[in-house]
Amino acid sequence: MNPYLNDDLMTLAASVRRFADARVAPGFLERDRTRVLDRSLMREMGAMGLIAPELPEHLGGQGLGCLAAGVVHEELARADLSMSYVPLLASLNAQILAAHGQPDVARPWLQKMVAGEALCAIALTEPRGGSDAASLRLRIERDAQGYVLNGEKTSISAADQCDIAVVFGRTGTVESGAHGVTAVLVPMDLPGITRSRFDCHGQRAIGRGSLFFDNVRVPLSHRLGDENQGFVHVMQGFDYSRALIGLQVLAVARAALDDAWQYVTQRQAFGKPLSAFQGVSHPLADFDTQVSAARLLCLQALWLKDQGKPHSAEAAMCKWWAPKLAYDCIHQCLLMFGHGGYDRGVMEQRLRDVLGFQIGDGTAQIMKTIIARDRAGRQAVPA
């Protein structure tokens, strides 16, 4: 029990765990090998209401709040981090589409996303830089018919599998920085779009790659929010997704801890279970404590969002601490299994999967800058 999860949310978590154990976990290793998301499983997740349940009902959601989305993310990630990326992308992009999209354009796509019938990527990072997201170079130029996109996005999750993408590009001058960025919703079947796929270390079922735009035409109605205000829109969305990411990676760490505790109580050495040796049990106890604490921080950030309260600093804490903690925790659990953990299998895939979140969606350095600015003020922490 904890102060953030009531009986309804605990019942929801139990229901999602049953589904994840039965339908998501069995294909965990195979999806990593084939590097293909299971679209039929996506639709099952949608039919159960597991994708963006926080959205209001008129947009296809259930109006359950952000904590509800958090417990869903936890249980899905415990079974397969890549499959939990589907609702993560939906929750992040749905916040942007619902708040800033024209209803007749955004609503059909939102309903498809919630139903598991469409995958939406967020295209922000470019070859010139990721952390310096305000220095975008992809051009979005306006003419009589709409917008024309030219440029490249890279390290985009689900780049070669997404159906639509929220694309951020420059409508203002390079010198205008964050104040010259506009967001548009781009269907991925438009002429002039090509895609590539990277051979990533982890999260291989969702994948990452590049998107190339060569005179891609998008109607004016597909703009999200006001022109030159796109950077503000995405930063607000990231406050939410960073807390969800924290819960995702910590759920993987918790699954690794559960397996490790069970293993060290059964494995014998020198006539005793491994757990009898402090060199084995104390590191696990240490990580068990930290994972429990970090989870409460993530739940607090989502609770603050549900209450309409500021949570940028808390979300940044979740994003830098949880992925590093999860990786270190799973690494320790893997070592407890000896060579059995090092072999290709569940434990080593968990380690590979969580590592990527120390890079994507905001590095630890950027997150700590956000926290410092919140505490000391932007004037005191200019960069």
Coordinates of C-alpha atoms in Angstrom, one line a residue:
M1 CA 0.0 0.0 0.0
N2 CA 1.1 3.6 -0.6
P3 CA -0.7 7.0 -0.5
Y4 CA -1.0 7.3 -4.3
L5 CA -2.7 4.1 -5.3
N6 CA -6.2 3.5 -4.1
D7 CA -8.2 0.2 -4.4
D8 CA -9.4 1.0 -7.9
L9 CA -5.9 1.5 -9.2
M10 CA -4.7 -1.6 -7.4
T11 CA -7.5 -3.6 -9.1
L12 CA -6.5 -2.1 -12.4
A13 CA -2.9 -3.1 -11.9
A14 CA -3.9 -6.7 -11.0
S15 CA -6.0 -6.9 -14.2
V16 CA -3.2 -5.6 -16.4
R17 CA -0.7 -7.9 -14.8
R18 CA -2.8 -11.0 -15.6
F19 CA -3.0 -9.8 -19.2
A20 CA 0.7 -9.0 -19.4
D21 CA 1.6 -12.4 -17.9
A22 CA -0.6 -14.3 -20.3
R23 CA -0.2 -12.3 -23.5
V24 CA 2.8 -10.0 -23.4
A25 CA 5.5 -11.9 -21.5
P26 CA 5.5 -15.1 -23.7
G27 CA 6.8 -13.1 -26.8
F28 CA 9.3 -11.0 -25.0
L29 CA 12.5 -12.7 -26.3
E30 CA 11.0 -13.4 -29.8
R31 CA 10.1 -9.8 -30.4
D32 CA 13.6 -8.8 -29.5
R33 CA 15.0 -11.3 -32.1
T34 CA 12.6 -10.4 -34.9
R35 CA 12.6 -6.6 -34.1
V36 CA 8.9 -6.4 -35.0
L37 CA 6.1 -5.1 -32.8
D38 CA 3.1 -7.4 -32.6
R39 CA 0.2 -5.3 -34.1
S40 CA -2.4 -7.8 -33.1
L41 CA -1.2 -7.5 -29.5
M42 CA -1.4 -3.7 -29.8
R43 CA -5.0 -4.1 -30.8
E44 CA -5.6 -6.3 -27.8
M45 CA -4.1 -3.7 -25.5
G46 CA -6.3 -1.1 -27.1
A47 CA -9.4 -3.3 -26.7
M48 CA -8.6 -3.6 -23.0
G49 CA -8.3 0.1 -22.6
L50 CA -4.5 0.0 -21.8
I51 CA -3.4 2.7 -24.2
A52 CA -3.8 6.3 -23.0
P53 CA -6.5 5.5 -20.4
E54 CA -6.0 9.1 -19.1
L55 CA -7.6 10.6 -22.2
P56 CA -11.3 11.8 -21.9
E57 CA -13.9 9.4 -23.2
H58 CA -14.9 11.6 -26.2
L59 CA -11.4 11.1 -27.5
G60 CA -11.4 7.3 -27.0
G61 CA -9.9 7.1 -23.5
Q62 CA -11.4 6.4 -20.2
G63 CA -10.7 9.6 -18.2
L64 CA -8.9 7.6 -15.5
G65 CA -6.1 10.1 -14.9
C66 CA -2.3 9.9 -15.1
L67 CA -1.7 7.6 -12.1
A68 CA -3.9 5.0 -13.9
A69 CA -1.7 5.3 -17.0
G70 CA 1.3 4.9 -14.7
V71 CA 0.2 1.6 -13.2
V72 CA -0.7 0.3 -16.7
H73 CA 2.8 1.2 -17.9
E74 CA 4.4 -0.6 -14.9
E75 CA 2.7 -3.9 -15.5
L76 CA 3.3 -3.9 -19.3
A77 CA 6.9 -2.9 -18.9
R78 CA 7.4 -5.7 -16.3
A79 CA 6.6 -8.1 -19.1
D80 CA 8.2 -6.3 -22.0
L81 CA 9.6 -2.8 -22.1
S82 CA 9.3 -2.5 -25.9
M83 CA 5.6 -3.3 -25.8
S84 CA 5.1 -0.7 -23.0
Y85 CA 6.6 1.8 -25.5
V86 CA 3.3 1.7 -27.4
P87 CA 1.2 3.3 -24.6
L88 CA 4.2 5.6 -23.7
L89 CA 4.2 7.1 -27.3
A90 CA 0.4 7.3 -27.2
S91 CA 0.3 9.1 -23.9
L92 CA 3.0 11.6 -24.8
N93 CA 1.7 12.4 -28.3
A94 CA -2.0 12.3 -27.3
Q95 CA -1.3 15.1 -24.8
I96 CA 0.0 17.2 -27.7
L97 CA -2.7 16.2 -30.2
A98 CA -5.6 16.6 -27.7
A99 CA -4.4 20.1 -26.5
H100 CA -3.1 21.6 -29.7
G101 CA -4.6 19.7 -32.7
Q102 CA -7.6 20.7 -34.7
P103 CA -10.4 18.4 -33.6
D104 CA -11.4 17.1 -37.1
V105 CA -7.7 16.1 -37.7
A106 CA -6.6 15.0 -34.3
R107 CA -9.6 13.1 -33.0
P108 CA -9.6 10.3 -35.7
W109 CA -5.9 9.7 -35.0
L110 CA -6.4 9.8 -31.3
Q111 CA -9.1 7.2 -31.5
K112 CA -6.9 4.9 -33.6
M113 CA -4.0 5.3 -31.2
V114 CA -6.2 4.4 -28.2
A115 CA -7.6 1.4 -30.1
G116 CA -4.1 0.1 -30.9
E117 CA -4.7 0.6 -34.6
A118 CA -2.0 3.3 -35.1
L119 CA 1.4 4.0 -33.7
C120 CA 2.5 7.7 -33.3
A121 CA 6.2 8.7 -33.2
I122 CA 7.6 11.9 -31.9
A123 CA 10.2 13.4 -34.2
L124 CA 12.4 15.9 -32.4
T125 CA 16.0 14.8 -32.5
E126 CA 18.2 15.7 -35.4
P127 CA 21.7 14.7 -36.5
R128 CA 23.2 18.1 -35.3
G129 CA 22.0 17.4 -31.8
G130 CA 19.5 15.9 -29.4
S131 CA 19.9 17.7 -26.1
D132 CA 20.0 21.1 -27.8
A133 CA 16.5 20.5 -29.1
A134 CA 15.8 24.2 -29.7
S135 CA 18.5 24.3 -32.5
L136 CA 16.4 22.4 -35.0
R137 CA 17.2 22.7 -38.7
L138 CA 14.5 20.7 -40.4
R139 CA 12.6 23.4 -42.4
I140 CA 8.8 23.8 -42.3
E141 CA 7.9 26.4 -44.9
R142 CA 4.5 27.8 -45.6
D143 CA 3.0 28.3 -49.1
A144 CA -0.4 28.7 -50.6
Q145 CA -1.3 25.0 -50.2
G146 CA 0.1 24.4 -46.7
Y147 CA 3.4 23.4 -45.2
V148 CA 6.5 21.9 -47.0
L149 CA 9.0 19.9 -44.9
N150 CA 12.6 19.3 -45.8
G151 CA 15.2 17.8 -43.5
E152 CA 16.1 14.8 -41.4
K153 CA 15.1 13.5 -38.0
T154 CA 17.2 10.8 -36.3
S155 CA 17.1 8.4 -33.3
I156 CA 13.3 8.4 -33.6
S157 CA 11.6 5.6 -31.7
A158 CA 9.4 3.4 -34.0
A159 CA 10.7 5.4 -37.0
D160 CA 10.1 2.6 -39.5
Q161 CA 6.9 1.2 -37.8
C162 CA 4.9 4.4 -37.0
D163 CA 1.8 5.4 -38.9
I164 CA 2.0 9.1 -38.0
A165 CA 4.5 11.4 -36.4
V166 CA 4.5 14.6 -34.5
V167 CA 7.3 16.5 -36.3
F168 CA 9.0 19.6 -35.0
G169 CA 10.8 21.9 -37.4
R170 CA 12.0 25.4 -37.9
T171 CA 9.5 28.0 -39.2
G172 CA 11.5 31.0 -37.8
T173 CA 15.1 31.9 -38.1
V174 CA 17.9 29.8 -36.7
E175 CA 18.7 32.7 -34.3
S176 CA 15.1 32.5 -32.9
G177 CA 15.9 29.3 -31.2
A178 CA 13.0 27.7 -29.3
H179 CA 10.7 30.6 -30.4
G180 CA 10.9 29.6 -34.1
V181 CA 9.8 25.9 -33.8
T182 CA 6.5 24.6 -35.1
A183 CA 4.9 21.2 -34.7
V184 CA 2.9 19.4 -37.4
L185 CA 1.2 16.0 -37.5
V186 CA 2.5 14.0 -40.5
P187 CA 1.0 10.8 -41.8
M188 CA 3.9 8.5 -42.8
D189 CA 2.4 7.5 -46.1
L190 CA 2.9 10.9 -47.7
P191 CA 5.1 11.3 -50.8
G192 CA 8.7 12.3 -50.1
I193 CA 9.2 10.4 -46.8
T194 CA 11.8 7.7 -46.5
R195 CA 12.9 5.8 -43.4
S196 CA 15.8 3.8 -42.0
R197 CA 16.2 1.5 -39.1
F198 CA 19.2 1.3 -36.7
D199 CA 20.6 -1.9 -35.2
C200 CA 20.1 -0.9 -31.6
H201 CA 21.5 -2.5 -28.5
G202 CA 18.1 -2.8 -26.8
Q203 CA 14.4 -2.0 -27.2
R204 CA 14.7 -3.8 -30.5
A205 CA 11.1 -4.5 -31.0
I206 CA 10.2 -0.8 -31.0
G207 CA 13.4 0.2 -32.7
R208 CA 14.9 3.5 -33.6
G209 CA 15.8 5.1 -36.9
S210 CA 15.8 8.1 -39.1
L211 CA 13.1 10.0 -41.0
F212 CA 13.9 11.9 -44.2
F213 CA 11.6 14.6 -45.6
D214 CA 12.0 15.7 -49.2
N215 CA 9.4 18.4 -50.1
V216 CA 6.7 16.6 -48.0
R217 CA 3.5 18.6 -48.1
V218 CA 1.2 18.8 -45.1
P219 CA -2.1 20.7 -44.9
L220 CA -2.3 23.8 -42.7
S221 CA -4.9 22.0 -40.7
H222 CA -2.2 19.5 -39.5
R223 CA -0.3 22.2 -37.5
L224 CA -0.4 21.5 -33.8
G225 CA -0.9 24.7 -31.8
D226 CA 0.4 28.1 -32.9
E227 CA 3.2 28.7 -35.4
N228 CA 6.5 29.0 -33.7
Q229 CA 5.1 27.6 -30.4
G230 CA 5.9 23.9 -31.0
F231 CA 8.8 23.8 -28.6
V232 CA 6.7 24.8 -25.6
H233 CA 4.1 22.1 -26.5
V234 CA 6.6 19.3 -26.5
M235 CA 8.4 20.3 -23.4
Q236 CA 5.0 20.2 -21.5
G237 CA 4.4 16.7 -22.8
F238 CA 7.8 15.5 -21.7
D239 CA 7.1 16.4 -18.1
Y240 CA 4.4 13.6 -18.2
S241 CA 6.3 11.0 -20.2
R242 CA 9.4 11.3 -18.0
A243 CA 7.5 10.1 -14.9
L244 CA 6.0 7.3 -17.0
I245 CA 9.5 6.3 -18.2
G246 CA 10.6 6.2 -14.5
L247 CA 7.8 3.7 -13.7
Q248 CA 8.6 1.6 -16.8
V249 CA 12.3 1.1 -16.1
L250 CA 11.7 0.5 -12.4
A251 CA 9.1 -2.1 -13.2
V252 CA 11.8 -4.0 -15.1
A253 CA 14.2 -3.6 -12.2
R254 CA 11.5 -4.9 -9.8
A255 CA 11.0 -8.0 -12.0
A256 CA 14.7 -8.6 -12.0
L257 CA 14.9 -8.2 -8.2
D258 CA 12.0 -10.7 -7.7
D259 CA 13.8 -13.2 -9.9
A260 CA 17.1 -12.6 -8.1
W261 CA 15.7 -13.0 -4.6
Q262 CA 14.0 -16.2 -5.6
Y263 CA 17.2 -17.5 -7.2
V264 CA 19.6 -16.7 -4.3
T265 CA 17.3 -18.4 -1.8
Q266 CA 17.3 -21.6 -3.8
R267 CA 20.9 -21.8 -5.1
Q268 CA 23.3 -23.5 -2.7
A269 CA 27.0 -22.7 -2.0
F270 CA 29.1 -24.1 0.8
G271 CA 26.1 -25.8 2.2
K272 CA 24.0 -22.7 2.5
P273 CA 21.6 -20.7 0.3
L274 CA 23.4 -17.8 -1.5
S275 CA 21.1 -15.5 0.4
A276 CA 22.8 -16.4 3.7
F277 CA 25.9 -14.5 2.5
Q278 CA 25.8 -10.8 3.2
G279 CA 27.8 -10.2 0.0
V280 CA 24.8 -11.5 -1.9
S281 CA 21.8 -10.4 0.1
H282 CA 23.0 -6.9 1.1
P283 CA 23.4 -5.5 -2.5
L284 CA 19.9 -6.8 -3.3
A285 CA 18.5 -5.2 -0.2
D286 CA 20.2 -2.0 -1.1
F287 CA 18.7 -1.9 -4.6
D288 CA 15.3 -3.1 -3.3
T289 CA 15.2 0.0 -1.0
Q290 CA 16.2 2.4 -3.8
V291 CA 13.8 1.0 -6.4
S292 CA 10.9 1.3 -3.9
A293 CA 11.9 4.9 -3.1
A294 CA 12.3 5.9 -6.8
R295 CA 8.9 4.4 -7.6
L296 CA 7.2 6.6 -5.0
L297 CA 8.9 9.7 -6.6
C298 CA 7.4 8.7 -10.0
L299 CA 4.0 8.2 -8.5
Q300 CA 4.2 11.6 -6.8
A301 CA 5.0 13.3 -10.1
L302 CA 2.0 11.7 -11.7
W303 CA -0.2 12.6 -8.7
L304 CA 1.0 16.3 -9.0
K305 CA 0.0 16.2 -12.7
D306 CA -3.4 14.8 -11.9
Q307 CA -3.8 17.7 -9.4
G308 CA -2.8 20.2 -12.0
K309 CA 0.3 21.2 -9.9
P310 CA 3.8 22.0 -11.2
H311 CA 5.9 18.8 -11.6
S312 CA 8.7 19.6 -14.0
A313 CA 11.5 19.1 -11.4
E314 CA 9.9 15.9 -10.0
A315 CA 9.6 14.5 -13.6
A316 CA 13.2 15.4 -14.3
M317 CA 14.3 13.6 -11.1
C318 CA 12.4 10.5 -12.2
K319 CA 14.0 10.6 -15.7
W320 CA 17.7 10.9 -14.6
W321 CA 17.5 8.7 -11.5
A322 CA 15.2 5.8 -12.4
P323 CA 17.0 4.7 -15.7
K324 CA 20.4 4.7 -14.1
L325 CA 19.1 3.0 -10.9
A326 CA 17.3 0.4 -13.0
Y327 CA 20.3 -0.4 -15.1
D328 CA 22.6 -0.7 -12.0
C329 CA 20.0 -2.9 -10.2
I330 CA 19.5 -5.3 -13.2
H331 CA 23.3 -5.5 -13.7
Q332 CA 23.6 -6.6 -10.0
C333 CA 20.8 -9.1 -10.4
L334 CA 22.4 -10.5 -13.6
L335 CA 25.6 -11.1 -11.7
M336 CA 23.8 -13.1 -9.1
F337 CA 22.8 -15.6 -11.8
G338 CA 26.4 -16.0 -12.9
H339 CA 26.9 -17.2 -16.4
G340 CA 23.2 -18.1 -16.5
G341 CA 22.4 -14.4 -16.4
Y342 CA 25.1 -13.5 -18.9
D343 CA 23.7 -15.9 -21.5
R344 CA 21.1 -14.6 -24.0
G345 CA 17.8 -14.5 -22.1
V346 CA 15.4 -12.5 -20.0
M347 CA 17.9 -11.0 -17.6
E348 CA 20.4 -9.7 -20.2
Q349 CA 17.6 -8.4 -22.4
R350 CA 16.2 -6.4 -19.5
L351 CA 19.6 -4.9 -19.1
R352 CA 19.9 -3.9 -22.7
D353 CA 16.3 -2.6 -22.8
V354 CA 16.6 -0.1 -19.9
L355 CA 20.0 1.3 -21.0
G356 CA 18.5 3.3 -23.8
F357 CA 16.4 5.5 -21.5
Q358 CA 19.7 7.0 -20.1
I359 CA 20.0 8.6 -23.5
G360 CA 16.5 9.2 -25.1
D361 CA 13.9 11.6 -23.9
G362 CA 16.4 13.8 -22.0
T363 CA 19.9 13.0 -20.7
A364 CA 20.8 13.0 -17.0
Q365 CA 22.7 16.2 -17.5
I366 CA 19.7 18.0 -19.0
M367 CA 17.5 16.7 -16.3
K368 CA 19.8 18.0 -13.5
T369 CA 19.8 21.4 -15.2
I370 CA 16.0 21.4 -15.1
I371 CA 16.0 20.6 -11.4
A372 CA 18.7 23.2 -10.7
R373 CA 16.7 25.9 -12.6
D374 CA 13.6 25.0 -10.6
R375 CA 15.4 25.3 -7.3
A376 CA 17.8 28.2 -8.0
G377 CA 16.0 30.0 -10.7
R378 CA 16.7 30.3 -14.4
Q379 CA 18.8 33.4 -14.0
A380 CA 21.2 31.5 -11.6
V381 CA 21.5 28.5 -14.0
P382 CA 21.5 30.0 -17.5
A383 CA 22.9 26.8 -19.2

